[in-house]
Amino acid sequence: MSTETTHVGEALSEETRARIQRRTVLVLMLAQVVGGVGMGAMLAVGALIALDLSGSDTWSGMATTMITLGAAVFALPLASLAARHGRRPGLALGWVLGAVGGTTVIAATVLETFALFLVGMVFVGAGTATNLQSRHAAADLASEATRGRDLSVVVWATAVGSVAGPNLIGPSGRFAAGLGLPELLGPVVFTTAGFVLGAILIFALLRPDPLRTATAELARSGAPAGVRLSVTGALRMVGRSPGALLAIVGIVASHTVMVAIMTMTPVHMSHHGAALTVIGLTISLHIAGMYGLSPVVGWLTDRFGRIPVLLTGQVILLVATAVSGTAGHDEVLVTTGLVLLGLGWSFGLVAGTALLAESLSADVRPRVQGVSDLTMNLGGAAAGALSGVVLSQAGFGGLNLFAALFTVPVFVLAVRALSVRSRSTSTTS
């Protein structure tokens, strides 16, 4: 009998559960590291490749838009696959689809076919969806006291590959040139290889499957093992939970603000004469802000509560838009704003994910988590699509002001959630 079958079929002691959770987090971290290689660089060069192929600033924003749209397209199918068969097949398939996307982008760039490039970037988005869903896998067997820490450590692991990625633009460009490819394709080659390795790691090592193990534990407790929800049904369930609604809106807002500004920063800097290496460093530091302090954010989330940390993230995002929006041609201020932008995203994602997990029963979490990632990436895709238009019409300062408006609903819903929680506490006391 396999190890996975044994753990799924038998009751787990606390020691065994903790051991499986440690192994799960370690495997997810390894996959995040290799899957993240090149992704940061992909963000930096994607807009530039799109600019070369399309010849338009407005269309250059479609590179990130297609990635985020792809992440939205694949979020629900991958979550549904996980709900039926476990995290392992869902995550492995996501990395494979991302590799297909990277291969398509390479072919499209060589053939100078912009439409095929956009299709490839949609499939690259499957890698982003997988990257995001890994944090949910880290929460499957986590205790309430450590959920923020466990998922934040997996989020942090992405930084190891992603932060190095933009600084690999030069070396990877020379590698691509040695293969007879355009230099901008260097990061794409690295990204594709990382996706393949991530799929191999997940498929071979994520045993026992954390979601199947958690579902089996739920069934043994006498609770329903799972509920099949449509997108509409999941949204209705979220609407009935002030905490879940705040969590999803907070995640979506944080991601939308980040994508809107980050997408156009390379183009903005390029227009003002910034060297490609400087652009790469700026994106690298931005990704460091996104992932580098996520374990600290996870600790703060467990220590001080999900809602306070989520709101802190929105404040940081507002400061980031103010700094970036008033930076003008100052590369240091633009970079500072982008670092703060990444940090605010981290606060929103980690705290929002933990709040969502604790606001719903275990039997419906996978489906609703898929809907959360779907809406998050739809928001990012819309922001990416509009960012080029807003930049061309209102400038970089106007783009930052536009992005800042998305934080407003989070503060409004936080007041509602805290009010409901306060009334509930008063009633039970």
Short mmCIF file of C-alpha atoms in Angstrom, two decimals:
data_model
loop_
_atom_site.label_atom_id
_atom_site.label_comp_id
_atom_site.label_asym_id
_atom_site.label_seq_id
_atom_site.Cartn_x
_atom_site.Cartn_y
_atom_site.Cartn_z
CA MET A 1 0.00 0.00 0.00
CA SER A 2 1.36 3.45 -0.93
CA THR A 3 2.18 6.10 1.65
CA GLU A 4 -0.52 8.35 0.23
CA THR A 5 -3.20 5.66 0.44
CA THR A 6 -2.21 4.87 4.00
CA HIS A 7 -2.47 8.46 5.16
CA VAL A 8 -5.74 9.08 3.32
CA GLY A 9 -7.31 5.92 4.70
CA GLU A 10 -6.26 6.15 8.35
CA ALA A 11 -6.85 8.64 11.13
CA LEU A 12 -3.89 10.94 11.63
CA SER A 13 -2.18 11.70 14.90
CA GLU A 14 -1.18 15.31 15.51
CA GLU A 15 2.45 14.31 15.04
CA THR A 16 1.75 12.65 11.68
CA ARG A 17 -0.36 15.56 10.51
CA ALA A 18 2.39 18.01 11.43
CA ARG A 19 4.99 15.88 9.64
CA ILE A 20 2.90 15.73 6.46
CA GLN A 21 2.36 19.49 6.64
CA ARG A 22 6.10 20.13 6.96
CA ARG A 23 6.80 17.92 3.93
CA THR A 24 4.00 19.58 1.95
CA VAL A 25 5.31 23.08 2.65
CA LEU A 26 8.87 22.04 1.73
CA VAL A 27 7.82 20.50 -1.60
CA LEU A 28 5.66 23.50 -2.45
CA MET A 29 8.56 25.82 -1.65
CA LEU A 30 10.91 23.91 -3.95
CA ALA A 31 8.40 24.04 -6.79
CA GLN A 32 7.83 27.75 -6.22
CA VAL A 33 11.56 28.42 -6.42
CA VAL A 34 12.08 26.72 -9.78
CA GLY A 35 8.69 27.83 -11.13
CA GLY A 36 9.54 31.41 -10.23
CA VAL A 37 12.81 31.42 -12.17
CA GLY A 38 12.37 33.75 -15.08
CA MET A 39 8.83 34.86 -14.13
CA GLY A 40 10.12 38.15 -12.78
CA ALA A 41 12.16 38.67 -15.91
CA MET A 42 9.14 37.68 -17.99
CA LEU A 43 7.22 40.58 -16.44
CA ALA A 44 10.06 42.94 -17.28
CA VAL A 45 10.55 41.86 -20.90
CA GLY A 46 6.99 40.83 -21.78
CA ALA A 47 5.88 44.41 -22.34
CA LEU A 48 9.03 45.09 -24.35
CA ILE A 49 8.49 42.06 -26.59
CA ALA A 50 4.88 43.15 -27.08
CA LEU A 51 6.09 46.67 -27.92
CA ASP A 52 8.50 45.28 -30.52
CA LEU A 53 5.88 43.04 -32.12
CA SER A 54 2.99 45.52 -32.06
CA GLY A 55 4.81 48.85 -32.34
CA SER A 56 2.31 50.41 -29.92
CA ASP A 57 2.55 51.58 -26.29
CA THR A 58 -1.13 50.80 -25.82
CA TRP A 59 -0.70 47.20 -27.00
CA SER A 60 2.47 46.73 -24.95
CA GLY A 61 0.32 46.44 -21.85
CA MET A 62 -1.35 43.37 -23.34
CA ALA A 63 1.59 41.15 -22.37
CA THR A 64 0.85 41.33 -18.65
CA THR A 65 -2.86 41.48 -19.42
CA MET A 66 -2.70 38.13 -21.19
CA ILE A 67 -0.76 36.56 -18.33
CA THR A 68 -3.29 37.74 -15.77
CA LEU A 69 -6.18 36.80 -18.07
CA GLY A 70 -4.66 33.35 -18.48
CA ALA A 71 -4.31 33.04 -14.72
CA ALA A 72 -8.02 33.87 -14.47
CA VAL A 73 -8.99 31.43 -17.23
CA PHE A 74 -7.12 28.53 -15.63
CA ALA A 75 -7.84 29.34 -11.96
CA LEU A 76 -11.24 27.68 -11.76
CA PRO A 77 -10.48 24.57 -13.87
CA LEU A 78 -7.32 23.89 -11.86
CA ALA A 79 -9.20 24.44 -8.59
CA SER A 80 -11.98 22.11 -9.77
CA LEU A 81 -9.42 19.47 -10.70
CA ALA A 82 -7.91 19.81 -7.23
CA ALA A 83 -11.34 19.50 -5.60
CA ARG A 84 -11.98 16.23 -7.47
CA HIS A 85 -8.54 14.62 -7.51
CA GLY A 86 -6.28 16.54 -5.12
CA ARG A 87 -3.69 19.29 -5.27
CA ARG A 88 -0.96 17.19 -6.94
CA PRO A 89 -2.59 16.72 -10.38
CA GLY A 90 -3.94 20.27 -10.40
CA LEU A 91 -0.61 21.92 -9.62
CA ALA A 92 1.41 19.64 -11.91
CA LEU A 93 -0.93 20.28 -14.85
CA GLY A 94 -0.75 24.03 -14.24
CA TRP A 95 3.04 24.04 -14.49
CA VAL A 96 2.89 21.95 -17.69
CA LEU A 97 0.43 24.38 -19.30
CA GLY A 98 2.73 27.24 -18.35
CA ALA A 99 5.61 25.48 -20.16
CA VAL A 100 3.40 25.13 -23.25
CA GLY A 101 2.84 28.88 -23.06
CA GLY A 102 6.54 29.66 -22.82
CA THR A 103 7.25 27.50 -25.87
CA THR A 104 4.51 29.28 -27.79
CA VAL A 105 5.90 32.72 -26.88
CA ILE A 106 9.32 31.70 -28.19
CA ALA A 107 7.83 30.51 -31.48
CA ALA A 108 5.65 33.62 -31.82
CA THR A 109 8.57 35.99 -31.25
CA VAL A 110 10.75 34.22 -33.79
CA LEU A 111 7.88 34.25 -36.30
CA GLU A 112 7.04 37.88 -35.37
CA THR A 113 3.38 36.98 -34.88
CA PHE A 114 1.76 39.20 -32.25
CA ALA A 115 -1.52 37.22 -32.06
CA LEU A 116 0.34 33.96 -31.37
CA PHE A 117 2.44 35.79 -28.76
CA LEU A 118 -0.75 36.79 -26.93
CA VAL A 119 -2.00 33.19 -27.00
CA GLY A 120 1.29 32.02 -25.53
CA MET A 121 1.09 34.58 -22.75
CA VAL A 122 -2.38 33.30 -21.83
CA PHE A 123 -0.89 29.85 -21.27
CA VAL A 124 2.01 31.36 -19.33
CA GLY A 125 -0.77 32.63 -17.07
CA ALA A 126 -1.44 29.00 -16.09
CA GLY A 127 1.94 29.11 -14.37
CA THR A 128 0.83 32.20 -12.47
CA ALA A 129 -2.43 30.47 -11.49
CA THR A 130 -0.45 27.47 -10.23
CA ASN A 131 1.92 29.71 -8.33
CA LEU A 132 -1.04 31.34 -6.59
CA GLN A 133 -2.90 28.09 -5.86
CA SER A 134 0.15 26.67 -4.13
CA ARG A 135 -0.57 28.94 -1.18
CA HIS A 136 -3.97 27.28 -0.78
CA ALA A 137 -2.28 23.87 -0.77
CA ALA A 138 -0.08 25.09 2.09
CA ALA A 139 -3.23 25.92 4.08
CA ASP A 140 -5.01 22.57 3.59
CA LEU A 141 -3.49 20.87 6.64
CA ALA A 142 -2.37 23.98 8.53
CA SER A 143 -3.74 24.78 11.96
CA GLU A 144 -5.64 28.01 12.56
CA ALA A 145 -2.74 29.31 14.65
CA THR A 146 -0.15 28.83 11.89
CA ARG A 147 -2.14 29.19 8.65
CA GLY A 148 -0.81 32.67 7.90
CA ARG A 149 2.77 31.56 8.52
CA ASP A 150 2.56 28.40 6.42
CA LEU A 151 0.99 29.99 3.35
CA SER A 152 3.28 33.03 3.59
CA VAL A 153 6.40 30.85 3.58
CA VAL A 154 5.25 29.27 0.32
CA VAL A 155 4.54 32.74 -1.10
CA TRP A 156 8.02 33.79 0.03
CA ALA A 157 9.69 30.90 -1.80
CA THR A 158 8.61 32.41 -5.10
CA ALA A 159 10.97 35.29 -4.40
CA VAL A 160 14.07 33.11 -4.61
CA GLY A 161 13.47 32.54 -8.30
CA SER A 162 11.48 35.65 -9.18
CA VAL A 163 13.75 38.26 -7.60
CA ALA A 164 16.77 36.83 -9.41
CA GLY A 165 14.82 36.66 -12.68
CA PRO A 166 14.96 40.30 -13.81
CA ASN A 167 18.71 40.38 -13.12
CA LEU A 168 19.09 37.37 -15.43
CA ILE A 169 17.93 39.45 -18.40
CA GLY A 170 21.51 40.09 -19.48
CA PRO A 171 22.98 36.59 -18.95
CA SER A 172 19.86 34.82 -20.22
CA GLY A 173 19.86 37.14 -23.24
CA ARG A 174 23.39 36.03 -24.12
CA PHE A 175 22.31 32.41 -23.65
CA ALA A 176 19.38 32.94 -26.02
CA ALA A 177 21.65 34.63 -28.54
CA GLY A 178 23.90 31.57 -28.40
CA LEU A 179 20.87 29.51 -29.39
CA GLY A 180 20.20 31.82 -32.31
CA LEU A 181 17.21 33.47 -30.60
CA PRO A 182 16.50 37.17 -29.92
CA GLU A 183 18.08 38.28 -26.64
CA LEU A 184 14.72 39.24 -25.11
CA LEU A 185 13.73 35.56 -25.27
CA GLY A 186 16.37 34.58 -22.72
CA PRO A 187 14.03 34.99 -19.72
CA VAL A 188 11.30 33.13 -21.62
CA VAL A 189 13.60 30.14 -22.08
CA PHE A 190 14.42 30.17 -18.36
CA THR A 191 10.74 30.49 -17.45
CA THR A 192 9.77 27.51 -19.61
CA ALA A 193 12.48 25.30 -18.12
CA GLY A 194 11.44 26.31 -14.61
CA PHE A 195 7.81 25.40 -15.29
CA VAL A 196 8.83 21.93 -16.50
CA LEU A 197 10.94 21.32 -13.40
CA GLY A 198 8.13 22.58 -11.14
CA ALA A 199 5.72 20.05 -12.69
CA ILE A 200 8.20 17.23 -12.13
CA LEU A 201 8.76 18.17 -8.47
CA ILE A 202 5.05 18.39 -7.68
CA PHE A 203 4.11 15.17 -9.45
CA ALA A 204 6.95 13.18 -7.92
CA LEU A 205 7.14 14.56 -4.37
CA LEU A 206 3.77 16.00 -3.27
CA ARG A 207 2.76 12.76 -1.54
CA PRO A 208 0.55 12.33 0.38
CA ASP A 209 -1.71 14.86 -1.30
CA PRO A 210 -2.57 17.54 1.31
CA LEU A 211 -6.12 18.23 0.08
CA ARG A 212 -7.05 14.54 -0.20
CA THR A 213 -5.64 13.99 3.29
CA ALA A 214 -7.60 16.93 4.70
CA THR A 215 -10.79 15.79 2.93
CA ALA A 216 -10.41 12.29 4.38
CA GLU A 217 -9.98 13.77 7.84
CA LEU A 218 -13.13 15.84 7.32
CA ALA A 219 -15.09 12.75 6.25
CA ARG A 220 -13.96 10.81 9.32
CA SER A 221 -15.20 13.64 11.54
CA GLY A 222 -18.72 13.12 10.13
CA ALA A 223 -18.78 16.38 8.16
CA PRO A 224 -19.52 16.41 4.42
CA ALA A 225 -16.39 15.69 2.39
CA GLY A 226 -17.14 18.23 -0.29
CA VAL A 227 -19.78 20.38 -1.90
CA ARG A 228 -20.04 20.89 -5.66
CA LEU A 229 -20.51 24.59 -6.25
CA SER A 230 -21.00 26.52 -9.45
CA VAL A 231 -19.35 29.91 -9.78
CA THR A 232 -22.70 31.54 -9.00
CA GLY A 233 -23.19 29.32 -5.97
CA ALA A 234 -19.72 30.11 -4.67
CA LEU A 235 -20.33 33.84 -5.10
CA ARG A 236 -23.64 33.57 -3.22
CA MET A 237 -21.85 31.81 -0.37
CA VAL A 238 -19.20 34.53 -0.29
CA GLY A 239 -21.92 37.19 -0.26
CA ARG A 240 -23.40 35.64 2.90
CA SER A 241 -20.07 35.89 4.73
CA PRO A 242 -18.80 39.44 5.45
CA GLY A 243 -15.35 38.05 6.19
CA ALA A 244 -15.12 36.07 2.96
CA LEU A 245 -16.41 39.01 0.92
CA LEU A 246 -13.87 41.36 2.49
CA ALA A 247 -11.12 38.80 1.88
CA ILE A 248 -11.86 38.42 -1.82
CA VAL A 249 -12.33 42.14 -2.45
CA GLY A 250 -9.12 42.84 -0.54
CA ILE A 251 -7.18 40.29 -2.60
CA VAL A 252 -8.65 41.57 -5.87
CA ALA A 253 -8.00 45.23 -5.00
CA SER A 254 -4.41 44.56 -3.93
CA HIS A 255 -3.68 42.63 -7.12
CA THR A 256 -5.42 45.14 -9.38
CA VAL A 257 -3.50 48.11 -7.99
CA MET A 258 -0.22 46.22 -8.28
CA VAL A 259 -0.77 45.01 -11.86
CA ALA A 260 -1.99 48.37 -13.15
CA ILE A 261 1.15 50.19 -12.06
CA MET A 262 3.73 47.44 -12.45
CA THR A 263 2.66 46.71 -16.04
CA MET A 264 3.48 50.17 -17.33
CA THR A 265 6.52 50.96 -15.20
CA PRO A 266 9.03 49.39 -17.67
CA VAL A 267 7.42 51.34 -20.53
CA HIS A 268 7.40 54.57 -18.48
CA MET A 269 11.07 54.14 -17.55
CA SER A 270 12.04 53.17 -21.10
CA HIS A 271 10.46 56.33 -22.48
CA HIS A 272 12.64 58.39 -20.17
CA GLY A 273 15.87 56.70 -21.21
CA ALA A 274 16.35 54.15 -18.41
CA ALA A 275 18.77 51.36 -19.30
CA LEU A 276 17.42 47.84 -19.60
CA THR A 277 19.52 46.78 -16.62
CA VAL A 278 17.97 49.56 -14.49
CA ILE A 279 14.48 48.47 -15.52
CA GLY A 280 15.37 44.90 -14.62
CA LEU A 281 16.69 45.97 -11.21
CA THR A 282 13.52 47.98 -10.55
CA ILE A 283 11.26 45.02 -11.30
CA SER A 284 13.54 42.76 -9.24
CA LEU A 285 13.22 45.04 -6.22
CA HIS A 286 9.47 45.26 -6.77
CA ILE A 287 9.21 41.46 -6.65
CA ALA A 288 11.41 41.45 -3.56
CA GLY A 289 8.80 43.73 -1.99
CA MET A 290 6.07 41.30 -3.05
CA TYR A 291 7.64 38.17 -1.63
CA GLY A 292 10.68 38.96 0.50
CA LEU A 293 8.87 39.87 3.74
CA SER A 294 5.88 37.56 3.33
CA PRO A 295 6.92 35.33 6.30
CA VAL A 296 6.91 38.46 8.47
CA VAL A 297 3.51 39.40 7.03
CA GLY A 298 2.28 35.88 7.82
CA TRP A 299 3.46 36.22 11.42
CA LEU A 300 1.77 39.60 11.73
CA THR A 301 -1.43 38.09 10.30
CA ASP A 302 -1.43 35.30 12.90
CA ARG A 303 -0.41 37.66 15.71
CA PHE A 304 -2.58 40.76 15.13
CA GLY A 305 -5.44 39.44 13.03
CA ARG A 306 -6.37 39.18 9.37
CA ILE A 307 -8.38 42.40 8.96
CA PRO A 308 -5.85 44.83 10.55
CA VAL A 309 -3.05 43.45 8.36
CA LEU A 310 -5.26 43.56 5.25
CA LEU A 311 -6.06 47.23 5.91
CA THR A 312 -2.40 48.00 6.57
CA GLY A 313 -1.70 46.65 3.10
CA GLN A 314 -4.20 49.05 1.55
CA VAL A 315 -2.54 51.99 3.31
CA ILE A 316 0.86 50.88 1.99
CA LEU A 317 -0.59 50.68 -1.52
CA LEU A 318 -1.89 54.25 -1.22
CA VAL A 319 1.55 55.46 -0.13
CA ALA A 320 3.10 53.55 -3.05
CA THR A 321 0.83 55.21 -5.61
CA ALA A 322 1.59 58.62 -4.11
CA VAL A 323 5.36 58.06 -4.34
CA SER A 324 5.29 56.58 -7.86
CA GLY A 325 2.74 59.05 -9.15
CA THR A 326 4.82 62.06 -8.11
CA ALA A 327 8.24 60.59 -8.99
CA GLY A 328 8.43 62.03 -12.50
CA HIS A 329 11.73 61.01 -14.11
CA ASP A 330 13.40 60.16 -10.77
CA GLU A 331 14.35 56.48 -11.11
CA VAL A 332 15.05 56.13 -7.37
CA LEU A 333 11.55 57.34 -6.44
CA VAL A 334 9.92 55.17 -9.11
CA THR A 335 11.78 52.16 -7.70
CA THR A 336 10.84 53.09 -4.13
CA GLY A 337 7.19 53.32 -5.10
CA LEU A 338 7.36 49.95 -6.82
CA VAL A 339 8.93 48.30 -3.76
CA LEU A 340 6.14 49.68 -1.56
CA LEU A 341 3.64 48.51 -4.16
CA GLY A 342 4.96 44.96 -3.84
CA LEU A 343 4.89 45.14 -0.04
CA GLY A 344 1.27 46.32 -0.01
CA TRP A 345 0.37 43.46 -2.35
CA SER A 346 1.99 40.99 0.04
CA PHE A 347 -0.02 42.30 3.01
CA GLY A 348 -3.23 42.09 0.99
CA LEU A 349 -2.61 38.63 -0.44
CA VAL A 350 -1.42 36.88 2.72
CA ALA A 351 -3.96 38.42 5.09
CA GLY A 352 -6.80 38.08 2.56
CA THR A 353 -6.02 34.41 1.86
CA ALA A 354 -5.90 33.58 5.58
CA LEU A 355 -9.16 35.48 6.19
CA LEU A 356 -10.87 33.64 3.32
CA ALA A 357 -9.78 30.24 4.62
CA GLU A 358 -11.08 30.88 8.13
CA SER A 359 -14.36 32.46 6.92
CA LEU A 360 -15.57 29.29 5.14
CA SER A 361 -16.04 25.67 6.11
CA ALA A 362 -13.47 23.19 4.83
CA ASP A 363 -15.92 21.43 2.51
CA VAL A 364 -16.38 24.49 0.26
CA ARG A 365 -12.94 26.09 0.46
CA PRO A 366 -11.35 24.66 -2.73
CA ARG A 367 -14.16 25.88 -5.01
CA VAL A 368 -14.37 29.31 -3.41
CA GLN A 369 -10.58 29.64 -3.46
CA GLY A 370 -10.73 28.99 -7.19
CA VAL A 371 -13.35 31.71 -7.59
CA SER A 372 -11.16 34.03 -5.52
CA ASP A 373 -8.19 33.48 -7.81
CA LEU A 374 -10.47 33.84 -10.85
CA THR A 375 -11.76 37.25 -9.77
CA MET A 376 -8.31 38.32 -8.63
CA ASN A 377 -6.81 37.65 -12.02
CA LEU A 378 -9.77 39.11 -13.92
CA GLY A 379 -9.20 42.30 -11.97
CA GLY A 380 -5.52 42.18 -12.83
CA ALA A 381 -6.26 41.50 -16.50
CA ALA A 382 -8.65 44.45 -16.68
CA ALA A 383 -6.10 46.68 -14.96
CA GLY A 384 -3.36 45.57 -17.33
CA ALA A 385 -5.59 46.17 -20.36
CA LEU A 386 -6.55 49.65 -19.20
CA SER A 387 -3.11 50.66 -17.94
CA GLY A 388 -1.69 51.36 -21.39
CA VAL A 389 -4.70 53.46 -22.33
CA VAL A 390 -4.62 55.43 -19.05
CA LEU A 391 -0.85 55.95 -19.37
CA SER A 392 -1.20 57.33 -22.89
CA GLN A 393 -4.06 59.65 -21.89
CA ALA A 394 -3.22 60.72 -18.33
CA GLY A 395 0.47 59.95 -17.87
CA PHE A 396 2.13 57.88 -15.16
CA GLY A 397 0.78 60.10 -12.38
CA GLY A 398 -2.78 59.70 -13.65
CA LEU A 399 -2.30 55.92 -13.84
CA ASN A 400 -1.26 55.82 -10.17
CA LEU A 401 -4.29 57.89 -9.16
CA PHE A 402 -6.55 55.57 -11.15
CA ALA A 403 -5.08 52.52 -9.43
CA ALA A 404 -5.40 54.01 -5.93
CA LEU A 405 -9.20 54.19 -6.28
CA PHE A 406 -9.46 50.40 -6.11
CA THR A 407 -8.57 50.42 -2.40
CA VAL A 408 -11.75 52.31 -1.43
CA PRO A 409 -14.15 49.31 -1.38
CA VAL A 410 -11.79 47.43 0.95
CA PHE A 411 -12.08 50.06 3.67
CA VAL A 412 -15.88 50.18 3.28
CA LEU A 413 -16.27 46.39 3.55
CA ALA A 414 -13.84 46.25 6.48
CA VAL A 415 -16.11 48.56 8.47
CA ARG A 416 -19.04 46.23 7.69
CA ALA A 417 -17.12 43.06 8.60
CA LEU A 418 -15.84 44.51 11.86
CA SER A 419 -19.33 45.73 12.74
CA VAL A 420 -20.84 42.28 12.14
CA ARG A 421 -18.05 40.68 14.15
CA SER A 422 -18.58 43.14 17.00
CA ARG A 423 -22.34 42.43 17.10
CA SER A 424 -21.68 38.70 17.02
CA THR A 425 -19.24 39.00 19.95
CA SER A 426 -21.73 41.08 21.94
CA THR A 427 -24.49 38.53 21.34
CA THR A 428 -22.41 35.55 22.50
CA SER A 429 -20.94 37.32 25.52
#
